[in-house]
Amino acid sequence: MISLLHRKLISTKSEWRTDPTRRHLPPLPSFSWPAPRPLPYRGTALHIRPDASVWVAHRQVAQLHPWQPVRIIRNQRQAHYYTLEDFHLLLHGPNQPAELPPVRLIDLQLDRS
C-alpha cells in the first residue's frame, strides 16, 4: 500500500518565462498523508510497479522502502504549456515508526527557460 500526494501546476510559455513562482513548488510545511492505495499505481507521469520501483518517462528514478518518504519533482514542456508536478510518496509496511525520517528529494526538473 502507498500514500500518494500529487500537486500539478500548468503554465503558458509566457507565464513560465516571466513569473518565477510558476517554476517552483515550495515544500509543503505540513500535511496528513492520504489514505493508502494498493500497488501498482499508474498515473500519466508517474508509475509505481508492484515491487515499489518508481518510474518516470520510462526510466526508474527510485526504489521505495517502507516508512521512508520520498518527494519527486518534475517539469515538462507540452506544446504551448509547461507543467510542474510534485509527488510525495510513502510506502506502508509493518511496524510503523513513531516518527518518519526526513523526506528524500528527487529533483527531475530540467531548465526550461
PDB file of N, CA and C in Angstrom:
ATOM      1  N   MET A   1       0.850  -1.184   0.000  1.00  0.00           N
ATOM      2  CA  MET A   1       0.000   0.000   0.000  1.00  0.00           C
ATOM      3  C   MET A   1       0.895   1.247   0.000  1.00  0.00           C
ATOM      4  N   ILE A   2       0.388   2.274  -0.657  1.00  0.00           N
ATOM      5  CA  ILE A   2       1.168   3.509  -0.768  1.00  0.00           C
ATOM      6  C   ILE A   2       0.251   4.717  -0.589  1.00  0.00           C
ATOM      7  N   SER A   3       0.780   5.714   0.112  1.00  0.00           N
ATOM      8  CA  SER A   3       0.104   7.013   0.177  1.00  0.00           C
ATOM      9  C   SER A   3       0.786   7.918  -0.836  1.00  0.00           C
ATOM     10  N   LEU A   4      -0.028   8.628  -1.607  1.00  0.00           N
ATOM     11  CA  LEU A   4       0.498   9.463  -2.668  1.00  0.00           C
ATOM     12  C   LEU A   4      -0.212  10.812  -2.635  1.00  0.00           C
ATOM     13  N   LEU A   5       0.569  11.875  -2.600  1.00  0.00           N
ATOM     14  CA  LEU A   5       0.044  13.232  -2.676  1.00  0.00           C
ATOM     15  C   LEU A   5       0.619  13.853  -3.932  1.00  0.00           C
ATOM     16  N   HIS A   6      -0.222  14.424  -4.779  1.00  0.00           N
ATOM     17  CA  HIS A   6       0.206  14.952  -6.075  1.00  0.00           C
ATOM     18  C   HIS A   6      -0.259  16.393  -6.230  1.00  0.00           C
ATOM     19  N   ARG A   7       0.673  17.272  -6.603  1.00  0.00           N
ATOM     20  CA  ARG A   7       0.335  18.658  -6.946  1.00  0.00           C
ATOM     21  C   ARG A   7       0.815  18.909  -8.369  1.00  0.00           C
ATOM     22  N   LYS A   8       0.039  19.710  -9.114  1.00  0.00           N
ATOM     23  CA  LYS A   8       0.390  19.997 -10.504  1.00  0.00           C
ATOM     24  C   LYS A   8       0.093  21.454 -10.805  1.00  0.00           C
ATOM     25  N   LEU A   9       1.024  22.101 -11.490  1.00  0.00           N
ATOM     26  CA  LEU A   9       0.887  23.493 -11.883  1.00  0.00           C
ATOM     27  C   LEU A   9       1.076  23.560 -13.396  1.00  0.00           C
ATOM     28  N   ILE A  10       0.111  24.157 -14.100  1.00  0.00           N
ATOM     29  CA  ILE A  10       0.190  24.291 -15.558  1.00  0.00           C
ATOM     30  C   ILE A  10       0.336  25.764 -15.893  1.00  0.00           C
ATOM     31  N   SER A  11       1.301  26.084 -16.755  1.00  0.00           N
ATOM     32  CA  SER A  11       1.577  27.473 -17.125  1.00  0.00           C
ATOM     33  C   SER A  11       1.688  27.599 -18.633  1.00  0.00           C
ATOM     34  N   THR A  12       1.379  28.786 -19.124  1.00  0.00           N
ATOM     35  CA  THR A  12       1.663  29.090 -20.523  1.00  0.00           C
ATOM     36  C   THR A  12       3.146  29.410 -20.638  1.00  0.00           C
ATOM     37  N   LYS A  13       3.646  29.460 -21.848  1.00  0.00           N
ATOM     38  CA  LYS A  13       5.055  29.770 -22.065  1.00  0.00           C
ATOM     39  C   LYS A  13       5.414  31.138 -21.487  1.00  0.00           C
ATOM     40  N   SER A  14       4.561  32.127 -21.680  1.00  0.00           N
ATOM     41  CA  SER A  14       4.858  33.476 -21.170  1.00  0.00           C
ATOM     42  C   SER A  14       4.823  33.501 -19.645  1.00  0.00           C
ATOM     43  N   GLU A  15       3.878  32.796 -19.028  1.00  0.00           N
ATOM     44  CA  GLU A  15       3.844  32.735 -17.555  1.00  0.00           C
ATOM     45  C   GLU A  15       5.115  32.078 -17.025  1.00  0.00           C
ATOM     46  N   TRP A  16       5.530  30.998 -17.673  1.00  0.00           N
ATOM     47  CA  TRP A  16       6.719  30.262 -17.240  1.00  0.00           C
ATOM     48  C   TRP A  16       7.964  31.150 -17.280  1.00  0.00           C
ATOM     49  N   ARG A  17       8.069  31.938 -18.346  1.00  0.00           N
ATOM     50  CA  ARG A  17       9.265  32.770 -18.516  1.00  0.00           C
ATOM     51  C   ARG A  17       9.265  34.032 -17.656  1.00  0.00           C
ATOM     52  N   THR A  18       8.096  34.599 -17.364  1.00  0.00           N
ATOM     53  CA  THR A  18       8.058  35.885 -16.663  1.00  0.00           C
ATOM     54  C   THR A  18       7.780  35.782 -15.165  1.00  0.00           C
ATOM     55  N   ASP A  19       7.212  34.674 -14.719  1.00  0.00           N
ATOM     56  CA  ASP A  19       6.842  34.541 -13.309  1.00  0.00           C
ATOM     57  C   ASP A  19       7.615  33.389 -12.672  1.00  0.00           C
ATOM     58  N   PRO A  20       8.668  33.694 -11.891  1.00  0.00           N
ATOM     59  CA  PRO A  20       9.483  32.631 -11.293  1.00  0.00           C
ATOM     60  C   PRO A  20       8.695  31.700 -10.367  1.00  0.00           C
ATOM     61  N   THR A  21       7.585  32.166  -9.819  1.00  0.00           N
ATOM     62  CA  THR A  21       6.809  31.308  -8.926  1.00  0.00           C
ATOM     63  C   THR A  21       6.134  30.173  -9.687  1.00  0.00           C
ATOM     64  N   ARG A  22       6.069  30.276 -11.015  1.00  0.00           N
ATOM     65  CA  ARG A  22       5.458  29.214 -11.826  1.00  0.00           C
ATOM     66  C   ARG A  22       6.435  28.065 -12.075  1.00  0.00           C
ATOM     67  N   ARG A  23       7.712  28.254 -11.699  1.00  0.00           N
ATOM     68  CA  ARG A  23       8.741  27.243 -11.961  1.00  0.00           C
ATOM     69  C   ARG A  23       9.123  26.425 -10.743  1.00  0.00           C
ATOM     70  N   HIS A  24       8.580  26.768  -9.573  1.00  0.00           N
ATOM     71  CA  HIS A  24       8.964  26.078  -8.343  1.00  0.00           C
ATOM     72  C   HIS A  24       7.745  25.881  -7.454  1.00  0.00           C
ATOM     73  N   LEU A  25       7.652  24.719  -6.849  1.00  0.00           N
ATOM     74  CA  LEU A  25       6.630  24.463  -5.841  1.00  0.00           C
ATOM     75  C   LEU A  25       7.360  24.293  -4.515  1.00  0.00           C
ATOM     76  N   PRO A  26       7.085  25.165  -3.559  1.00  0.00           N
ATOM     77  CA  PRO A  26       7.781  25.027  -2.271  1.00  0.00           C
ATOM     78  C   PRO A  26       7.346  23.746  -1.565  1.00  0.00           C
ATOM     79  N   PRO A  27       8.205  23.214  -0.696  1.00  0.00           N
ATOM     80  CA  PRO A  27       7.790  22.030   0.062  1.00  0.00           C
ATOM     81  C   PRO A  27       6.560  22.344   0.897  1.00  0.00           C
ATOM     82  N   LEU A  28       5.757  21.337   1.097  1.00  0.00           N
ATOM     83  CA  LEU A  28       4.580  21.519   1.945  1.00  0.00           C
ATOM     84  C   LEU A  28       5.047  21.628   3.391  1.00  0.00           C
ATOM     85  N   PRO A  29       4.586  22.645   4.127  1.00  0.00           N
ATOM     86  CA  PRO A  29       5.055  22.819   5.508  1.00  0.00           C
ATOM     87  C   PRO A  29       4.651  21.647   6.396  1.00  0.00           C
ATOM     88  N   SER A  30       3.454  21.194   6.244  1.00  0.00           N
ATOM     89  CA  SER A  30       2.994  20.006   6.963  1.00  0.00           C
ATOM     90  C   SER A  30       1.716  19.534   6.289  1.00  0.00           C
ATOM     91  N   PHE A  31       1.476  18.255   6.353  1.00  0.00           N
ATOM     92  CA  PHE A  31       0.276  17.699   5.746  1.00  0.00           C
ATOM     93  C   PHE A  31       0.034  16.315   6.335  1.00  0.00           C
ATOM     94  N   SER A  32      -1.173  15.860   6.176  1.00  0.00           N
ATOM     95  CA  SER A  32      -1.525  14.499   6.568  1.00  0.00           C
ATOM     96  C   SER A  32      -1.435  13.624   5.327  1.00  0.00           C
ATOM     97  N   TRP A  33      -0.821  12.467   5.471  1.00  0.00           N
ATOM     98  CA  TRP A  33      -0.724  11.556   4.344  1.00  0.00           C
ATOM     99  C   TRP A  33      -2.115  11.052   3.971  1.00  0.00           C
ATOM    100  N   PRO A  34      -2.439  11.005   2.683  1.00  0.00           N
ATOM    101  CA  PRO A  34      -3.740  10.486   2.265  1.00  0.00           C
ATOM    102  C   PRO A  34      -3.866   8.993   2.569  1.00  0.00           C
ATOM    103  N   ALA A  35      -5.085   8.504   2.516  1.00  0.00           N
ATOM    104  CA  ALA A  35      -5.327   7.085   2.745  1.00  0.00           C
ATOM    105  C   ALA A  35      -4.526   6.259   1.729  1.00  0.00           C
ATOM    106  N   PRO A  36      -3.966   5.153   2.174  1.00  0.00           N
ATOM    107  CA  PRO A  36      -3.151   4.344   1.254  1.00  0.00           C
ATOM    108  C   PRO A  36      -3.995   3.656   0.182  1.00  0.00           C
ATOM    109  N   ARG A  37      -3.361   3.442  -0.944  1.00  0.00           N
ATOM    110  CA  ARG A  37      -3.977   2.745  -2.070  1.00  0.00           C
ATOM    111  C   ARG A  37      -3.070   1.568  -2.437  1.00  0.00           C
ATOM    112  N   PRO A  38      -3.643   0.557  -3.074  1.00  0.00           N
ATOM    113  CA  PRO A  38      -2.820  -0.607  -3.420  1.00  0.00           C
ATOM    114  C   PRO A  38      -1.873  -0.320  -4.583  1.00  0.00           C
ATOM    115  N   LEU A  39      -0.805  -1.090  -4.640  1.00  0.00           N
ATOM    116  CA  LEU A  39       0.111  -1.047  -5.775  1.00  0.00           C
ATOM    117  C   LEU A  39      -0.358  -2.072  -6.802  1.00  0.00           C
ATOM    118  N   PRO A  40      -0.071  -1.923  -8.059  1.00  0.00           N
ATOM    119  CA  PRO A  40       0.692  -0.842  -8.671  1.00  0.00           C
ATOM    120  C   PRO A  40      -0.147   0.416  -8.836  1.00  0.00           C
ATOM    121  N   TYR A  41       0.551   1.533  -9.096  1.00  0.00           N
ATOM    122  CA  TYR A  41      -0.097   2.809  -9.370  1.00  0.00           C
ATOM    123  C   TYR A  41       0.375   3.249 -10.746  1.00  0.00           C
ATOM    124  N   ARG A  42      -0.564   3.691 -11.570  1.00  0.00           N
ATOM    125  CA  ARG A  42      -0.207   4.168 -12.902  1.00  0.00           C
ATOM    126  C   ARG A  42      -0.906   5.495 -13.144  1.00  0.00           C
ATOM    127  N   GLY A  43      -0.122   6.578 -13.118  1.00  0.00           N
ATOM    128  CA  GLY A  43      -0.635   7.901 -13.442  1.00  0.00           C
ATOM    129  C   GLY A  43      -0.120   8.302 -14.816  1.00  0.00           C
ATOM    130  N   THR A  44      -0.405   9.521 -15.217  1.00  0.00           N
ATOM    131  CA  THR A  44       0.051   9.962 -16.541  1.00  0.00           C
ATOM    132  C   THR A  44       1.549  10.230 -16.568  1.00  0.00           C
ATOM    133  N   ALA A  45       2.133  10.629 -15.437  1.00  0.00           N
ATOM    134  CA  ALA A  45       3.549  10.975 -15.414  1.00  0.00           C
ATOM    135  C   ALA A  45       4.377  10.032 -14.554  1.00  0.00           C
ATOM    136  N   LEU A  46       3.745   9.305 -13.671  1.00  0.00           N
ATOM    137  CA  LEU A  46       4.468   8.508 -12.682  1.00  0.00           C
ATOM    138  C   LEU A  46       3.845   7.122 -12.604  1.00  0.00           C
ATOM    139  N   HIS A  47       4.693   6.112 -12.562  1.00  0.00           N
ATOM    140  CA  HIS A  47       4.239   4.730 -12.444  1.00  0.00           C
ATOM    141  C   HIS A  47       4.975   4.085 -11.274  1.00  0.00           C
ATOM    142  N   ILE A  48       4.236   3.382 -10.443  1.00  0.00           N
ATOM    143  CA  ILE A  48       4.852   2.638  -9.341  1.00  0.00           C
ATOM    144  C   ILE A  48       4.480   1.177  -9.545  1.00  0.00           C
ATOM    145  N   ARG A  49       5.488   0.358  -9.721  1.00  0.00           N
ATOM    146  CA  ARG A  49       5.272  -1.065 -10.004  1.00  0.00           C
ATOM    147  C   ARG A  49       5.002  -1.831  -8.709  1.00  0.00           C
ATOM    148  N   PRO A  50       4.534  -3.072  -8.817  1.00  0.00           N
ATOM    149  CA  PRO A  50       4.249  -3.871  -7.620  1.00  0.00           C
ATOM    150  C   PRO A  50       5.455  -4.066  -6.699  1.00  0.00           C
ATOM    151  N   ASP A  51       6.677  -3.987  -7.248  1.00  0.00           N
ATOM    152  CA  ASP A  51       7.884  -4.126  -6.423  1.00  0.00           C
ATOM    153  C   ASP A  51       8.294  -2.799  -5.774  1.00  0.00           C
ATOM    154  N   ALA A  52       7.446  -1.769  -5.856  1.00  0.00           N
ATOM    155  CA  ALA A  52       7.657  -0.431  -5.291  1.00  0.00           C
ATOM    156  C   ALA A  52       8.761   0.349  -5.990  1.00  0.00           C
ATOM    157  N   SER A  53       9.074  -0.006  -7.235  1.00  0.00           N
ATOM    158  CA  SER A  53      10.004   0.815  -8.015  1.00  0.00           C
ATOM    159  C   SER A  53       9.197   1.938  -8.676  1.00  0.00           C
ATOM    160  N   VAL A  54       9.792   3.128  -8.720  1.00  0.00           N
ATOM    161  CA  VAL A  54       9.124   4.317  -9.250  1.00  0.00           C
ATOM    162  C   VAL A  54       9.734   4.646 -10.605  1.00  0.00           C
ATOM    163  N   TRP A  55       8.850   4.812 -11.590  1.00  0.00           N
ATOM    164  CA  TRP A  55       9.276   5.071 -12.961  1.00  0.00           C
ATOM    165  C   TRP A  55       8.676   6.384 -13.465  1.00  0.00           C
ATOM    166  N   VAL A  56       9.507   7.188 -14.127  1.00  0.00           N
ATOM    167  CA  VAL A  56       9.087   8.429 -14.767  1.00  0.00           C
ATOM    168  C   VAL A  56       9.713   8.426 -16.160  1.00  0.00           C
ATOM    169  N   ALA A  57       8.892   8.654 -17.159  1.00  0.00           N
ATOM    170  CA  ALA A  57       9.367   8.729 -18.550  1.00  0.00           C
ATOM    171  C   ALA A  57      10.193   7.500 -18.926  1.00  0.00           C
ATOM    172  N   HIS A  58       9.689   6.339 -18.616  1.00  0.00           N
ATOM    173  CA  HIS A  58      10.290   5.060 -18.996  1.00  0.00           C
ATOM    174  C   HIS A  58      11.663   4.793 -18.374  1.00  0.00           C
ATOM    175  N   ARG A  59      11.941   5.427 -17.236  1.00  0.00           N
ATOM    176  CA  ARG A  59      13.185   5.107 -16.524  1.00  0.00           C
ATOM    177  C   ARG A  59      12.919   5.064 -15.029  1.00  0.00           C
ATOM    178  N   GLN A  60      13.625   4.169 -14.374  1.00  0.00           N
ATOM    179  CA  GLN A  60      13.444   4.038 -12.936  1.00  0.00           C
ATOM    180  C   GLN A  60      14.179   5.174 -12.234  1.00  0.00           C
ATOM    181  N   VAL A  61      13.473   5.874 -11.329  1.00  0.00           N
ATOM    182  CA  VAL A  61      14.071   7.010 -10.624  1.00  0.00           C
ATOM    183  C   VAL A  61      14.207   6.765  -9.125  1.00  0.00           C
ATOM    184  N   ALA A  62      13.521   5.736  -8.609  1.00  0.00           N
ATOM    185  CA  ALA A  62      13.610   5.466  -7.170  1.00  0.00           C
ATOM    186  C   ALA A  62      13.106   4.062  -6.864  1.00  0.00           C
ATOM    187  N   GLN A  63      13.537   3.572  -5.725  1.00  0.00           N
ATOM    188  CA  GLN A  63      13.009   2.343  -5.144  1.00  0.00           C
ATOM    189  C   GLN A  63      12.483   2.718  -3.762  1.00  0.00           C
ATOM    190  N   LEU A  64      11.189   2.539  -3.546  1.00  0.00           N
ATOM    191  CA  LEU A  64      10.592   2.924  -2.272  1.00  0.00           C
ATOM    192  C   LEU A  64      10.860   1.861  -1.208  1.00  0.00           C
ATOM    193  N   HIS A  65      11.018   2.350   0.031  1.00  0.00           N
ATOM    194  CA  HIS A  65      11.216   1.484   1.185  1.00  0.00           C
ATOM    195  C   HIS A  65      10.172   1.868   2.232  1.00  0.00           C
ATOM    196  N   PRO A  66       9.682   0.888   2.991  1.00  0.00           N
ATOM    197  CA  PRO A  66       8.619   1.197   3.953  1.00  0.00           C
ATOM    198  C   PRO A  66       8.992   2.321   4.918  1.00  0.00           C
ATOM    199  N   TRP A  67       8.056   3.235   5.058  1.00  0.00           N
ATOM    200  CA  TRP A  67       8.103   4.345   6.010  1.00  0.00           C
ATOM    201  C   TRP A  67       9.256   5.317   5.769  1.00  0.00           C
ATOM    202  N   GLN A  68       9.749   5.381   4.512  1.00  0.00           N
ATOM    203  CA  GLN A  68      10.769   6.363   4.144  1.00  0.00           C
ATOM    204  C   GLN A  68      10.183   7.262   3.052  1.00  0.00           C
ATOM    205  N   PRO A  69       9.697   8.445   3.426  1.00  0.00           N
ATOM    206  CA  PRO A  69       9.010   9.316   2.457  1.00  0.00           C
ATOM    207  C   PRO A  69       9.945   9.850   1.373  1.00  0.00           C
ATOM    208  N   VAL A  70       9.372  10.004   0.181  1.00  0.00           N
ATOM    209  CA  VAL A  70      10.116  10.488  -0.976  1.00  0.00           C
ATOM    210  C   VAL A  70       9.289  11.587  -1.638  1.00  0.00           C
ATOM    211  N   ARG A  71       9.973  12.631  -2.108  1.00  0.00           N
ATOM    212  CA  ARG A  71       9.342  13.702  -2.890  1.00  0.00           C
ATOM    213  C   ARG A  71      10.015  13.728  -4.248  1.00  0.00           C
ATOM    214  N   ILE A  72       9.209  13.678  -5.313  1.00  0.00           N
ATOM    215  CA  ILE A  72       9.721  13.736  -6.680  1.00  0.00           C
ATOM    216  C   ILE A  72       9.136  14.968  -7.350  1.00  0.00           C
ATOM    217  N   ILE A  73      10.023  15.794  -7.913  1.00  0.00           N
ATOM    218  CA  ILE A  73       9.603  16.996  -8.634  1.00  0.00           C
ATOM    219  C   ILE A  73      10.035  16.834 -10.081  1.00  0.00           C
ATOM    220  N   ARG A  74       9.114  17.130 -10.991  1.00  0.00           N
ATOM    221  CA  ARG A  74       9.459  17.064 -12.413  1.00  0.00           C
ATOM    222  C   ARG A  74       8.727  18.164 -13.168  1.00  0.00           C
ATOM    223  N   ASN A  75       9.324  18.601 -14.270  1.00  0.00           N
ATOM    224  CA  ASN A  75       8.640  19.540 -15.150  1.00  0.00           C
ATOM    225  C   ASN A  75       8.677  18.994 -16.566  1.00  0.00           C
ATOM    226  N   GLN A  76       7.817  19.542 -17.389  1.00  0.00           N
ATOM    227  CA  GLN A  76       7.720  19.053 -18.763  1.00  0.00           C
ATOM    228  C   GLN A  76       7.125  20.131 -19.648  1.00  0.00           C
ATOM    229  N   ARG A  77       7.610  20.190 -20.871  1.00  0.00           N
ATOM    230  CA  ARG A  77       7.045  21.111 -21.857  1.00  0.00           C
ATOM    231  C   ARG A  77       6.128  20.296 -22.759  1.00  0.00           C
ATOM    232  N   GLN A  78       4.889  20.784 -22.927  1.00  0.00           N
ATOM    233  CA  GLN A  78       3.912  20.100 -23.773  1.00  0.00           C
ATOM    234  C   GLN A  78       3.261  21.134 -24.684  1.00  0.00           C
ATOM    235  N   ALA A  79       3.615  21.085 -25.957  1.00  0.00           N
ATOM    236  CA  ALA A  79       3.070  22.017 -26.940  1.00  0.00           C
ATOM    237  C   ALA A  79       3.246  23.459 -26.452  1.00  0.00           C
ATOM    238  N   HIS A  80       2.145  24.138 -26.077  1.00  0.00           N
ATOM    239  CA  HIS A  80       2.229  25.539 -25.653  1.00  0.00           C
ATOM    240  C   HIS A  80       2.182  25.699 -24.139  1.00  0.00           C
ATOM    241  N   TYR A  81       2.275  24.600 -23.412  1.00  0.00           N
ATOM    242  CA  TYR A  81       2.169  24.664 -21.954  1.00  0.00           C
ATOM    243  C   TYR A  81       3.366  24.012 -21.284  1.00  0.00           C
ATOM    244  N   TYR A  82       3.615  24.443 -20.071  1.00  0.00           N
ATOM    245  CA  TYR A  82       4.644  23.867 -19.228  1.00  0.00           C
ATOM    246  C   TYR A  82       3.957  23.328 -17.978  1.00  0.00           C
ATOM    247  N   THR A  83       4.355  22.152 -17.551  1.00  0.00           N
ATOM    248  CA  THR A  83       3.778  21.593 -16.333  1.00  0.00           C
ATOM    249  C   THR A  83       4.880  21.381 -15.300  1.00  0.00           C
ATOM    250  N   LEU A  84       4.503  21.556 -14.062  1.00  0.00           N
ATOM    251  CA  LEU A  84       5.378  21.289 -12.927  1.00  0.00           C
ATOM    252  C   LEU A  84       4.598  20.373 -11.998  1.00  0.00           C
ATOM    253  N   GLU A  85       5.166  19.213 -11.695  1.00  0.00           N
ATOM    254  CA  GLU A  85       4.477  18.237 -10.852  1.00  0.00           C
ATOM    255  C   GLU A  85       5.325  17.897  -9.641  1.00  0.00           C
ATOM    256  N   ASP A  86       4.627  17.656  -8.556  1.00  0.00           N
ATOM    257  CA  ASP A  86       5.244  17.389  -7.259  1.00  0.00           C
ATOM    258  C   ASP A  86       4.524  16.174  -6.664  1.00  0.00           C
ATOM    259  N   PHE A  87       5.267  15.107  -6.416  1.00  0.00           N
ATOM    260  CA  PHE A  87       4.703  13.890  -5.851  1.00  0.00           C
ATOM    261  C   PHE A  87       5.342  13.626  -4.488  1.00  0.00           C
ATOM    262  N   HIS A  88       4.525  13.343  -3.495  1.00  0.00           N
ATOM    263  CA  HIS A  88       5.001  12.886  -2.192  1.00  0.00           C
ATOM    264  C   HIS A  88       4.542  11.441  -2.055  1.00  0.00           C
ATOM    265  N   LEU A  89       5.483  10.519  -1.796  1.00  0.00           N
ATOM    266  CA  LEU A  89       5.195   9.097  -1.774  1.00  0.00           C
ATOM    267  C   LEU A  89       5.614   8.492  -0.436  1.00  0.00           C
ATOM    268  N   LEU A  90       4.780   7.606   0.074  1.00  0.00           N
ATOM    269  CA  LEU A  90       5.098   6.905   1.315  1.00  0.00           C
ATOM    270  C   LEU A  90       4.613   5.468   1.196  1.00  0.00           C
ATOM    271  N   LEU A  91       5.558   4.539   1.187  1.00  0.00           N
ATOM    272  CA  LEU A  91       5.233   3.119   1.132  1.00  0.00           C
ATOM    273  C   LEU A  91       4.933   2.631   2.542  1.00  0.00           C
ATOM    274  N   HIS A  92       3.776   2.019   2.710  1.00  0.00           N
ATOM    275  CA  HIS A  92       3.387   1.486   4.015  1.00  0.00           C
ATOM    276  C   HIS A  92       3.980   0.097   4.184  1.00  0.00           C
ATOM    277  N   GLY A  93       4.209  -0.273   5.420  1.00  0.00           N
ATOM    278  CA  GLY A  93       4.736  -1.595   5.723  1.00  0.00           C
ATOM    279  C   GLY A  93       4.436  -1.941   7.162  1.00  0.00           C
ATOM    280  N   PRO A  94       4.962  -3.053   7.630  1.00  0.00           N
ATOM    281  CA  PRO A  94       4.740  -3.422   9.030  1.00  0.00           C
ATOM    282  C   PRO A  94       5.552  -2.521   9.959  1.00  0.00           C
ATOM    283  N   ASN A  95       5.171  -2.484  11.180  1.00  0.00           N
ATOM    284  CA  ASN A  95       5.921  -1.774  12.235  1.00  0.00           C
ATOM    285  C   ASN A  95       6.136  -0.293  11.916  1.00  0.00           C
ATOM    286  N   GLN A  96       5.057   0.460  11.838  1.00  0.00           N
ATOM    287  CA  GLN A  96       5.161   1.887  11.568  1.00  0.00           C
ATOM    288  C   GLN A  96       5.957   2.563  12.686  1.00  0.00           C
ATOM    289  N   PRO A  97       6.969   3.351  12.335  1.00  0.00           N
ATOM    290  CA  PRO A  97       7.758   4.041  13.362  1.00  0.00           C
ATOM    291  C   PRO A  97       6.967   5.183  13.997  1.00  0.00           C
ATOM    292  N   ALA A  98       7.371   5.585  15.168  1.00  0.00           N
ATOM    293  CA  ALA A  98       6.712   6.694  15.855  1.00  0.00           C
ATOM    294  C   ALA A  98       6.899   7.999  15.078  1.00  0.00           C
ATOM    295  N   GLU A  99       8.033   8.128  14.396  1.00  0.00           N
ATOM    296  CA  GLU A  99       8.340   9.337  13.631  1.00  0.00           C
ATOM    297  C   GLU A  99       8.982   8.937  12.316  1.00  0.00           C
ATOM    298  N   LEU A 100       8.576   9.610  11.230  1.00  0.00           N
ATOM    299  CA  LEU A 100       9.147   9.329   9.921  1.00  0.00           C
ATOM    300  C   LEU A 100      10.473  10.060   9.744  1.00  0.00           C
ATOM    301  N   PRO A 101      11.407   9.483   8.982  1.00  0.00           N
ATOM    302  CA  PRO A 101      12.659  10.190   8.686  1.00  0.00           C
ATOM    303  C   PRO A 101      12.386  11.373   7.756  1.00  0.00           C
ATOM    304  N   PRO A 102      13.373  12.246   7.567  1.00  0.00           N
ATOM    305  CA  PRO A 102      13.188  13.372   6.631  1.00  0.00           C
ATOM    306  C   PRO A 102      12.862  12.874   5.225  1.00  0.00           C
ATOM    307  N   VAL A 103      12.156  13.692   4.484  1.00  0.00           N
ATOM    308  CA  VAL A 103      11.760  13.357   3.111  1.00  0.00           C
ATOM    309  C   VAL A 103      12.990  13.400   2.212  1.00  0.00           C
ATOM    310  N   ARG A 104      13.162  12.346   1.406  1.00  0.00           N
ATOM    311  CA  ARG A 104      14.246  12.309   0.426  1.00  0.00           C
ATOM    312  C   ARG A 104      13.742  12.982  -0.851  1.00  0.00           C
ATOM    313  N   LEU A 105      14.484  13.955  -1.368  1.00  0.00           N
ATOM    314  CA  LEU A 105      14.096  14.716  -2.556  1.00  0.00           C
ATOM    315  C   LEU A 105      14.763  14.141  -3.796  1.00  0.00           C
ATOM    316  N   ILE A 106      13.951  13.920  -4.827  1.00  0.00           N
ATOM    317  CA  ILE A 106      14.460  13.547  -6.146  1.00  0.00           C
ATOM    318  C   ILE A 106      13.976  14.628  -7.100  1.00  0.00           C
ATOM    319  N   ASP A 107      14.902  15.453  -7.563  1.00  0.00           N
ATOM    320  CA  ASP A 107      14.561  16.603  -8.399  1.00  0.00           C
ATOM    321  C   ASP A 107      14.870  16.263  -9.852  1.00  0.00           C
ATOM    322  N   LEU A 108      13.841  16.109 -10.658  1.00  0.00           N
ATOM    323  CA  LEU A 108      13.989  15.749 -12.069  1.00  0.00           C
ATOM    324  C   LEU A 108      13.712  16.931 -12.993  1.00  0.00           C
ATOM    325  N   GLN A 109      13.788  18.148 -12.470  1.00  0.00           N
ATOM    326  CA  GLN A 109      13.478  19.321 -13.276  1.00  0.00           C
ATOM    327  C   GLN A 109      14.605  19.604 -14.261  1.00  0.00           C
ATOM    328  N   LEU A 110      14.214  20.015 -15.454  1.00  0.00           N
ATOM    329  CA  LEU A 110      15.147  20.453 -16.470  1.00  0.00           C
ATOM    330  C   LEU A 110      15.022  21.949 -16.628  1.00  0.00           C
ATOM    331  N   ASP A 111      16.073  22.593 -17.112  1.00  0.00           N
ATOM    332  CA  ASP A 111      15.997  24.033 -17.372  1.00  0.00           C
ATOM    333  C   ASP A 111      15.108  24.263 -18.584  1.00  0.00           C
ATOM    334  N   ARG A 112      13.976  24.907 -18.377  1.00  0.00           N
ATOM    335  CA  ARG A 112      13.008  25.147 -19.455  1.00  0.00           C
ATOM    336  C   ARG A 112      12.922  26.623 -19.831  1.00  0.00           C
ATOM    337  N   SER A 113      13.890  27.416 -19.429  1.00  0.00           N
ATOM    338  CA  SER A 113      13.805  28.860 -19.703  1.00  0.00           C
ATOM    339  C   SER A 113      14.070  29.192 -21.148  1.00  0.00           C
TER     340      SER A 113
END
